[in-house]
Amino acid sequence: GAVVSQHPSRVICKSGTSVKIECRSLDFQATTMFWYRQFPKQSLMLMATSNEGSKATYEQGVEKDKFLINHASLTLSTLTVTSAHPEDSSFYICSARGAAVAESSYNEQFFGPGTRLTVL
Amino acid sequence: QKEVEQDPGPLSVPEGAIVSLNCTYSNSAFQYFMWYRQYSRKGPELLMYTYSSGNKEDGRFTAQVDKSSKYISLFIRDSQPSDSATYLCAMAGWAGNTPLVFGKGTRLSVIA
């Protein structure tokens, strides 16, 4: 399958700082990227959906001013956690999807390896 | 009621056992059904997907979908210690671009 990378894999920061996480599709053009958050022993919770060149669509309860998403190219999306606090500590995972082949066909999402954020 | 329900386990089985993992759902619009495997501190990887009722087999894995009961299953035959991971079911609507809705995941441990 296609490869999606994330950087950094782990970050530790002080409360109040901002952290940027990059998500790259290495061998395909990702027209849509998704950002998820996963707390320990919990499932993946969708935070936002971003389409290249458009503003991200945020899920209910996710602060768009706190979690800034930029999808400036077909291979790169970034998530910036602004003024991070300890409660933002979590595992952040992105996924990428190419253009749909047909309306009725399943369009697979490929997941990155995740970024573990710890806010002290 | 959540859209997708999955027993979080944990589930512990001896090596060689047959494992059955299940999810139920409430949204009739779901047409695509996926199973992902997630190792600790890693991103999920797609194991199998189906879009119709019935069985789909891939090696030791069999995915089963019963749309009438809104129930899906993943069977693992001859389970191995390397199968120890969290298994997440996920579903999506008919259009290929709808977001996935995940179950909570079931933690599986296969004991040698």
Short mmCIF file of N, CA, C and O in Angstrom, two decimals, chain A residues 2-108:
data_model
loop_
_atom_site.label_atom_id
_atom_site.label_comp_id
_atom_site.label_asym_id
_atom_site.label_seq_id
_atom_site.Cartn_x
_atom_site.Cartn_y
_atom_site.Cartn_z
N ALA A 2 0.18 2.38 -0.11
CA ALA A 2 0.88 3.65 -0.14
C ALA A 2 1.47 3.98 1.23
O ALA A 2 1.04 3.46 2.25
N VAL A 3 2.45 4.88 1.24
CA VAL A 3 3.17 5.21 2.47
C VAL A 3 2.86 6.63 2.90
O VAL A 3 2.90 7.57 2.09
N VAL A 4 2.55 6.76 4.16
CA VAL A 4 2.33 8.08 4.77
C VAL A 4 3.29 8.21 5.93
O VAL A 4 3.39 7.31 6.78
N SER A 5 4.01 9.31 5.97
CA SER A 5 4.97 9.52 7.07
C SER A 5 4.50 10.67 7.94
O SER A 5 3.74 11.55 7.51
N GLN A 6 4.96 10.65 9.17
CA GLN A 6 4.68 11.73 10.11
C GLN A 6 5.97 12.14 10.79
O GLN A 6 6.83 11.30 11.09
N HIS A 7 6.08 13.44 11.06
CA HIS A 7 7.26 13.93 11.75
C HIS A 7 6.87 15.08 12.67
O HIS A 7 6.11 15.96 12.26
N PRO A 8 7.33 15.08 13.90
CA PRO A 8 8.19 14.08 14.52
C PRO A 8 7.37 12.88 15.01
O PRO A 8 6.15 12.93 15.02
N SER A 9 8.05 11.84 15.40
CA SER A 9 7.35 10.67 15.93
C SER A 9 7.01 10.87 17.40
O SER A 9 6.05 10.28 17.91
N ARG A 10 7.81 11.71 18.04
CA ARG A 10 7.56 11.98 19.45
C ARG A 10 8.02 13.39 19.77
O ARG A 10 9.06 13.84 19.26
N VAL A 11 7.25 14.09 20.56
CA VAL A 11 7.66 15.44 20.96
C VAL A 11 7.21 15.69 22.39
O VAL A 11 6.11 15.32 22.79
N ILE A 12 8.11 16.30 23.12
CA ILE A 12 7.83 16.72 24.50
C ILE A 12 8.02 18.22 24.56
O ILE A 12 9.05 18.73 24.11
N CYS A 13 7.04 18.92 25.07
CA CYS A 13 7.16 20.38 25.10
C CYS A 13 6.61 20.92 26.40
O CYS A 13 5.92 20.23 27.16
N LYS A 14 6.93 22.17 26.66
CA LYS A 14 6.43 22.84 27.85
C LYS A 14 5.04 23.41 27.58
O LYS A 14 4.70 23.76 26.44
N SER A 15 4.28 23.52 28.62
CA SER A 15 2.94 24.09 28.51
C SER A 15 3.02 25.51 27.96
O SER A 15 3.88 26.30 28.36
N GLY A 16 2.16 25.82 27.02
CA GLY A 16 2.13 27.16 26.44
C GLY A 16 2.84 27.29 25.11
O GLY A 16 2.66 28.29 24.40
N THR A 17 3.63 26.30 24.77
CA THR A 17 4.33 26.36 23.48
C THR A 17 3.46 25.77 22.37
O THR A 17 2.46 25.10 22.64
N SER A 18 3.87 26.02 21.15
CA SER A 18 3.16 25.49 19.99
C SER A 18 3.98 24.37 19.35
O SER A 18 5.20 24.43 19.34
N VAL A 19 3.29 23.40 18.86
CA VAL A 19 3.95 22.23 18.26
C VAL A 19 3.37 21.98 16.88
O VAL A 19 2.15 21.97 16.70
N LYS A 20 4.26 21.76 15.91
CA LYS A 20 3.81 21.48 14.54
C LYS A 20 4.11 20.03 14.20
O LYS A 20 5.24 19.56 14.40
N ILE A 21 3.12 19.36 13.65
CA ILE A 21 3.27 17.96 13.22
C ILE A 21 3.04 17.91 11.72
O ILE A 21 2.06 18.45 11.22
N GLU A 22 3.96 17.24 11.02
CA GLU A 22 3.84 17.13 9.57
C GLU A 22 3.35 15.75 9.16
O GLU A 22 3.74 14.75 9.75
N CYS A 23 2.55 15.72 8.12
CA CYS A 23 2.04 14.47 7.56
C CYS A 23 2.29 14.51 6.06
O CYS A 23 1.86 15.45 5.38
N ARG A 24 3.02 13.52 5.56
CA ARG A 24 3.36 13.51 4.14
C ARG A 24 2.93 12.20 3.48
O ARG A 24 3.13 11.12 4.03
N SER A 25 2.35 12.31 2.31
CA SER A 25 2.11 11.12 1.48
C SER A 25 3.31 11.00 0.55
O SER A 25 3.65 11.92 -0.17
N LEU A 26 4.00 9.85 0.63
CA LEU A 26 5.29 9.72 -0.03
C LEU A 26 5.21 9.28 -1.48
O LEU A 26 6.10 9.58 -2.27
N ASP A 27 4.18 8.55 -1.84
CA ASP A 27 4.16 8.01 -3.20
C ASP A 27 2.81 8.15 -3.88
O ASP A 27 2.52 7.44 -4.85
N PHE A 28 1.99 9.07 -3.40
CA PHE A 28 0.73 9.34 -4.07
C PHE A 28 0.27 10.75 -3.70
O PHE A 28 0.75 11.34 -2.74
N GLN A 29 -0.65 11.26 -4.46
CA GLN A 29 -1.17 12.59 -4.19
C GLN A 29 -2.42 12.48 -3.33
O GLN A 29 -3.40 11.85 -3.71
N ALA A 30 -2.34 13.10 -2.17
CA ALA A 30 -3.42 13.00 -1.20
C ALA A 30 -4.36 14.19 -1.34
O ALA A 30 -4.05 15.28 -0.90
N THR A 31 -5.48 13.97 -1.96
CA THR A 31 -6.43 15.07 -2.10
C THR A 31 -7.13 15.37 -0.78
O THR A 31 -7.57 16.48 -0.54
N THR A 32 -7.19 14.36 0.08
CA THR A 32 -7.83 14.54 1.39
C THR A 32 -6.93 13.95 2.46
O THR A 32 -6.38 12.87 2.29
N MET A 33 -6.78 14.70 3.53
CA MET A 33 -6.05 14.20 4.69
C MET A 33 -6.91 14.34 5.93
O MET A 33 -7.70 15.29 6.04
N PHE A 34 -6.77 13.40 6.82
CA PHE A 34 -7.55 13.38 8.06
C PHE A 34 -6.59 13.43 9.24
O PHE A 34 -5.53 12.81 9.22
N TRP A 35 -7.01 14.13 10.27
CA TRP A 35 -6.24 14.14 11.52
C TRP A 35 -7.08 13.53 12.63
O TRP A 35 -8.25 13.89 12.83
N TYR A 36 -6.46 12.58 13.34
CA TYR A 36 -7.12 11.89 14.43
C TYR A 36 -6.32 12.10 15.71
O TYR A 36 -5.11 12.35 15.70
N ARG A 37 -7.02 11.92 16.81
CA ARG A 37 -6.37 11.94 18.12
C ARG A 37 -6.78 10.65 18.83
O ARG A 37 -7.95 10.22 18.74
N GLN A 38 -5.84 10.05 19.51
CA GLN A 38 -6.12 8.80 20.21
C GLN A 38 -5.55 8.86 21.61
O GLN A 38 -4.33 8.95 21.79
N PHE A 39 -6.43 8.81 22.60
CA PHE A 39 -6.00 8.75 23.99
C PHE A 39 -5.77 7.28 24.36
O PHE A 39 -6.30 6.39 23.69
N PRO A 40 -4.99 7.04 25.43
CA PRO A 40 -4.67 5.66 25.80
C PRO A 40 -5.91 4.79 25.95
O PRO A 40 -6.90 5.19 26.55
N LYS A 41 -5.85 3.63 25.33
CA LYS A 41 -6.92 2.63 25.39
C LYS A 41 -8.23 3.14 24.80
O LYS A 41 -9.30 2.62 25.10
N GLN A 42 -8.15 4.15 23.98
CA GLN A 42 -9.34 4.68 23.32
C GLN A 42 -9.20 4.53 21.81
O GLN A 42 -8.12 4.25 21.29
N SER A 43 -10.32 4.71 21.12
CA SER A 43 -10.28 4.59 19.68
C SER A 43 -9.78 5.89 19.04
O SER A 43 -9.53 6.88 19.73
N LEU A 44 -9.66 5.87 17.74
CA LEU A 44 -9.27 7.07 17.01
C LEU A 44 -10.47 8.01 16.92
O LEU A 44 -11.56 7.60 16.52
N MET A 45 -10.24 9.25 17.28
CA MET A 45 -11.30 10.25 17.18
C MET A 45 -10.92 11.24 16.09
O MET A 45 -9.88 11.87 16.16
N LEU A 46 -11.77 11.37 15.10
CA LEU A 46 -11.51 12.28 14.00
C LEU A 46 -11.56 13.72 14.51
O LEU A 46 -12.54 14.11 15.16
N MET A 47 -10.50 14.47 14.21
CA MET A 47 -10.47 15.88 14.61
C MET A 47 -10.92 16.77 13.46
O MET A 47 -11.70 17.69 13.65
N ALA A 48 -10.36 16.49 12.27
CA ALA A 48 -10.66 17.37 11.14
C ALA A 48 -10.32 16.67 9.84
O ALA A 48 -9.53 15.73 9.80
N THR A 49 -10.95 17.16 8.81
CA THR A 49 -10.73 16.68 7.44
C THR A 49 -10.23 17.86 6.62
O THR A 49 -10.83 18.95 6.68
N SER A 50 -9.16 17.65 5.89
CA SER A 50 -8.67 18.76 5.06
C SER A 50 -8.50 18.32 3.62
O SER A 50 -8.01 17.22 3.34
N ASN A 51 -8.95 19.15 2.74
CA ASN A 51 -8.78 18.94 1.31
C ASN A 51 -7.76 19.95 0.81
O ASN A 51 -7.77 21.11 1.22
N GLU A 52 -6.90 19.51 -0.07
CA GLU A 52 -5.83 20.36 -0.57
C GLU A 52 -6.37 21.67 -1.10
O GLU A 52 -7.30 21.68 -1.92
N GLY A 53 -5.82 22.76 -0.60
CA GLY A 53 -6.20 24.08 -1.07
C GLY A 53 -7.44 24.65 -0.43
O GLY A 53 -7.82 25.77 -0.74
N SER A 54 -8.07 23.91 0.46
CA SER A 54 -9.29 24.39 1.12
C SER A 54 -9.09 24.46 2.63
O SER A 54 -8.17 23.85 3.16
N LYS A 55 -9.99 25.15 3.28
CA LYS A 55 -9.96 25.18 4.74
C LYS A 55 -10.40 23.82 5.29
O LYS A 55 -11.26 23.17 4.71
N ALA A 56 -9.83 23.47 6.42
CA ALA A 56 -10.18 22.20 7.03
C ALA A 56 -11.59 22.23 7.62
O ALA A 56 -12.07 23.29 8.03
N THR A 57 -12.21 21.09 7.64
CA THR A 57 -13.52 20.94 8.29
C THR A 57 -13.30 20.25 9.62
O THR A 57 -12.81 19.12 9.66
N TYR A 58 -13.67 20.92 10.70
CA TYR A 58 -13.41 20.40 12.03
C TYR A 58 -14.63 19.67 12.58
O TYR A 58 -15.77 20.07 12.33
N GLU A 59 -14.38 18.63 13.35
CA GLU A 59 -15.45 17.92 14.02
C GLU A 59 -15.95 18.74 15.21
O GLU A 59 -15.23 19.59 15.75
N GLN A 60 -17.15 18.44 15.58
CA GLN A 60 -17.75 19.15 16.71
C GLN A 60 -16.91 18.98 17.95
O GLN A 60 -16.46 17.88 18.27
N GLY A 61 -16.66 20.09 18.64
CA GLY A 61 -15.89 20.04 19.88
C GLY A 61 -14.39 20.24 19.69
O GLY A 61 -13.67 20.33 20.68
N VAL A 62 -13.94 20.31 18.45
CA VAL A 62 -12.51 20.54 18.19
C VAL A 62 -12.31 22.01 17.87
O VAL A 62 -12.93 22.55 16.95
N GLU A 63 -11.44 22.67 18.65
CA GLU A 63 -11.23 24.11 18.47
C GLU A 63 -10.32 24.38 17.28
O GLU A 63 -9.13 24.04 17.29
N LYS A 64 -10.85 25.03 16.28
CA LYS A 64 -10.07 25.27 15.07
C LYS A 64 -8.95 26.27 15.31
O LYS A 64 -7.94 26.26 14.61
N ASP A 65 -9.11 27.16 16.29
CA ASP A 65 -8.05 28.13 16.57
C ASP A 65 -6.92 27.52 17.38
O ASP A 65 -5.83 28.08 17.45
N LYS A 66 -7.20 26.40 17.98
CA LYS A 66 -6.17 25.73 18.77
C LYS A 66 -5.42 24.70 17.92
O LYS A 66 -4.22 24.52 18.06
N PHE A 67 -6.14 24.04 17.07
CA PHE A 67 -5.56 23.00 16.20
C PHE A 67 -5.61 23.52 14.76
O PHE A 67 -6.60 23.34 14.05
N LEU A 68 -4.50 24.14 14.37
CA LEU A 68 -4.43 24.75 13.04
C LEU A 68 -3.98 23.72 12.02
O LEU A 68 -2.95 23.08 12.19
N ILE A 69 -4.75 23.58 10.97
CA ILE A 69 -4.43 22.60 9.94
C ILE A 69 -4.20 23.32 8.62
O ILE A 69 -5.00 24.16 8.21
N ASN A 70 -3.10 22.95 7.99
CA ASN A 70 -2.76 23.50 6.69
C ASN A 70 -2.50 22.36 5.73
O ASN A 70 -1.73 21.45 6.03
N HIS A 71 -3.14 22.40 4.58
CA HIS A 71 -2.97 21.35 3.57
C HIS A 71 -2.59 22.05 2.27
O HIS A 71 -3.39 22.14 1.34
N ALA A 72 -1.36 22.54 2.27
CA ALA A 72 -0.95 23.44 1.20
C ALA A 72 -0.59 22.72 -0.10
O ALA A 72 -0.60 23.32 -1.16
N SER A 73 -0.28 21.45 -0.03
CA SER A 73 0.08 20.73 -1.24
C SER A 73 -0.56 19.35 -1.21
O SER A 73 -1.11 18.93 -0.20
N LEU A 74 -0.46 18.64 -2.32
CA LEU A 74 -1.07 17.31 -2.41
C LEU A 74 -0.28 16.24 -1.68
O LEU A 74 -0.69 15.08 -1.67
N THR A 75 0.84 16.61 -1.08
CA THR A 75 1.62 15.61 -0.36
C THR A 75 1.93 16.02 1.07
O THR A 75 2.59 15.27 1.80
N LEU A 76 1.45 17.17 1.51
CA LEU A 76 1.80 17.64 2.84
C LEU A 76 0.63 18.32 3.53
O LEU A 76 -0.03 19.19 2.97
N SER A 77 0.40 17.89 4.76
CA SER A 77 -0.54 18.58 5.65
C SER A 77 0.14 18.76 6.99
O SER A 77 0.92 17.90 7.41
N THR A 78 -0.12 19.87 7.65
CA THR A 78 0.46 20.10 8.96
C THR A 78 -0.63 20.39 9.98
O THR A 78 -1.65 21.01 9.65
N LEU A 79 -0.40 19.91 11.18
CA LEU A 79 -1.26 20.20 12.32
C LEU A 79 -0.42 20.94 13.34
O LEU A 79 0.62 20.44 13.77
N THR A 80 -0.85 22.13 13.72
CA THR A 80 -0.15 22.90 14.73
C THR A 80 -1.03 23.00 15.97
O THR A 80 -2.16 23.50 15.89
N VAL A 81 -0.51 22.48 17.07
CA VAL A 81 -1.21 22.59 18.35
C VAL A 81 -0.69 23.87 18.99
O VAL A 81 0.47 23.96 19.38
N THR A 82 -1.53 24.86 19.08
CA THR A 82 -1.11 26.15 19.61
C THR A 82 -1.33 26.21 21.12
O THR A 82 -2.31 25.66 21.64
N SER A 83 -0.40 26.86 21.80
CA SER A 83 -0.48 27.00 23.25
C SER A 83 -0.89 25.68 23.91
O SER A 83 -1.94 25.58 24.56
N ALA A 84 -0.05 24.69 23.69
CA ALA A 84 -0.37 23.34 24.17
C ALA A 84 -0.43 23.28 25.69
O ALA A 84 0.33 23.96 26.40
N HIS A 85 -1.34 22.46 26.19
CA HIS A 85 -1.48 22.23 27.62
C HIS A 85 -1.43 20.73 27.88
O HIS A 85 -1.61 19.93 26.96
N PRO A 86 -1.19 20.33 29.13
CA PRO A 86 -1.08 18.90 29.44
C PRO A 86 -2.25 18.07 28.93
O PRO A 86 -2.06 16.92 28.52
N GLU A 87 -3.44 18.63 28.92
CA GLU A 87 -4.60 17.85 28.44
C GLU A 87 -4.57 17.60 26.94
O GLU A 87 -5.36 16.79 26.42
N ASP A 88 -3.65 18.28 26.23
CA ASP A 88 -3.48 18.04 24.79
C ASP A 88 -2.55 16.85 24.53
O ASP A 88 -2.38 16.43 23.38
N SER A 89 -1.93 16.34 25.59
CA SER A 89 -1.04 15.19 25.44
C SER A 89 -1.84 14.02 24.90
O SER A 89 -2.87 13.63 25.46
N SER A 90 -1.38 13.48 23.79
CA SER A 90 -2.13 12.41 23.13
C SER A 90 -1.30 11.86 21.98
O SER A 90 -0.18 12.30 21.73
N PHE A 91 -1.86 10.89 21.31
CA PHE A 91 -1.25 10.30 20.11
C PHE A 91 -2.01 10.86 18.92
O PHE A 91 -3.21 10.66 18.80
N TYR A 92 -1.31 11.61 18.06
CA TYR A 92 -1.96 12.24 16.91
C TYR A 92 -1.58 11.45 15.66
O TYR A 92 -0.41 11.21 15.38
N ILE A 93 -2.60 11.06 14.91
CA ILE A 93 -2.38 10.24 13.72
C ILE A 93 -3.04 10.91 12.52
O ILE A 93 -4.18 11.38 12.61
N CYS A 94 -2.30 10.95 11.42
CA CYS A 94 -2.91 11.47 10.20
C CYS A 94 -3.16 10.31 9.24
O CYS A 94 -2.59 9.23 9.37
N SER A 95 -4.06 10.53 8.34
CA SER A 95 -4.26 9.57 7.25
C SER A 95 -4.47 10.35 5.96
O SER A 95 -4.85 11.52 6.00
N ALA A 96 -4.20 9.70 4.86
CA ALA A 96 -4.29 10.36 3.56
C ALA A 96 -5.05 9.50 2.57
O ALA A 96 -4.99 8.26 2.64
N ARG A 97 -5.73 10.15 1.69
CA ARG A 97 -6.55 9.45 0.71
C ARG A 97 -6.40 10.16 -0.63
O ARG A 97 -6.41 11.39 -0.68
N GLY A 98 -6.28 9.39 -1.69
CA GLY A 98 -6.19 9.98 -3.01
C GLY A 98 -7.57 10.28 -3.56
O GLY A 98 -8.59 10.10 -2.87
N ALA A 99 -7.63 10.71 -4.79
CA ALA A 99 -8.91 11.03 -5.42
C ALA A 99 -9.70 9.75 -5.62
O ALA A 99 -9.15 8.71 -5.92
N ALA A 100 -11.01 9.83 -5.44
CA ALA A 100 -11.88 8.68 -5.62
C ALA A 100 -11.87 8.24 -7.07
O ALA A 100 -11.93 9.06 -7.98
N VAL A 101 -11.77 6.94 -7.26
CA VAL A 101 -11.77 6.40 -8.63
C VAL A 101 -13.18 6.46 -9.20
O VAL A 101 -13.39 6.82 -10.35
N ALA A 102 -14.13 6.10 -8.38
CA ALA A 102 -15.53 6.12 -8.81
C ALA A 102 -16.39 6.30 -7.58
O ALA A 102 -15.98 5.97 -6.47
N GLU A 103 -17.56 6.84 -7.76
CA GLU A 103 -18.45 7.12 -6.65
C GLU A 103 -18.72 5.89 -5.81
O GLU A 103 -18.83 5.95 -4.61
N SER A 104 -18.82 4.74 -6.45
CA SER A 104 -19.21 3.54 -5.72
C SER A 104 -18.03 2.72 -5.24
O SER A 104 -18.21 1.69 -4.61
N SER A 105 -16.82 3.15 -5.50
CA SER A 105 -15.68 2.33 -5.09
C SER A 105 -15.12 2.83 -3.77
O SER A 105 -15.19 4.02 -3.46
N TYR A 106 -14.58 1.93 -3.00
CA TYR A 106 -13.99 2.32 -1.73
C TYR A 106 -12.65 2.98 -1.97
O TYR A 106 -11.82 2.50 -2.73
N ASN A 107 -12.44 4.11 -1.32
CA ASN A 107 -11.22 4.88 -1.50
C ASN A 107 -10.40 4.75 -0.22
O ASN A 107 -10.71 5.37 0.78
N GLU A 108 -9.38 3.92 -0.28
CA GLU A 108 -8.66 3.56 0.95
C GLU A 108 -7.91 4.73 1.56
O GLU A 108 -7.32 5.56 0.86
#
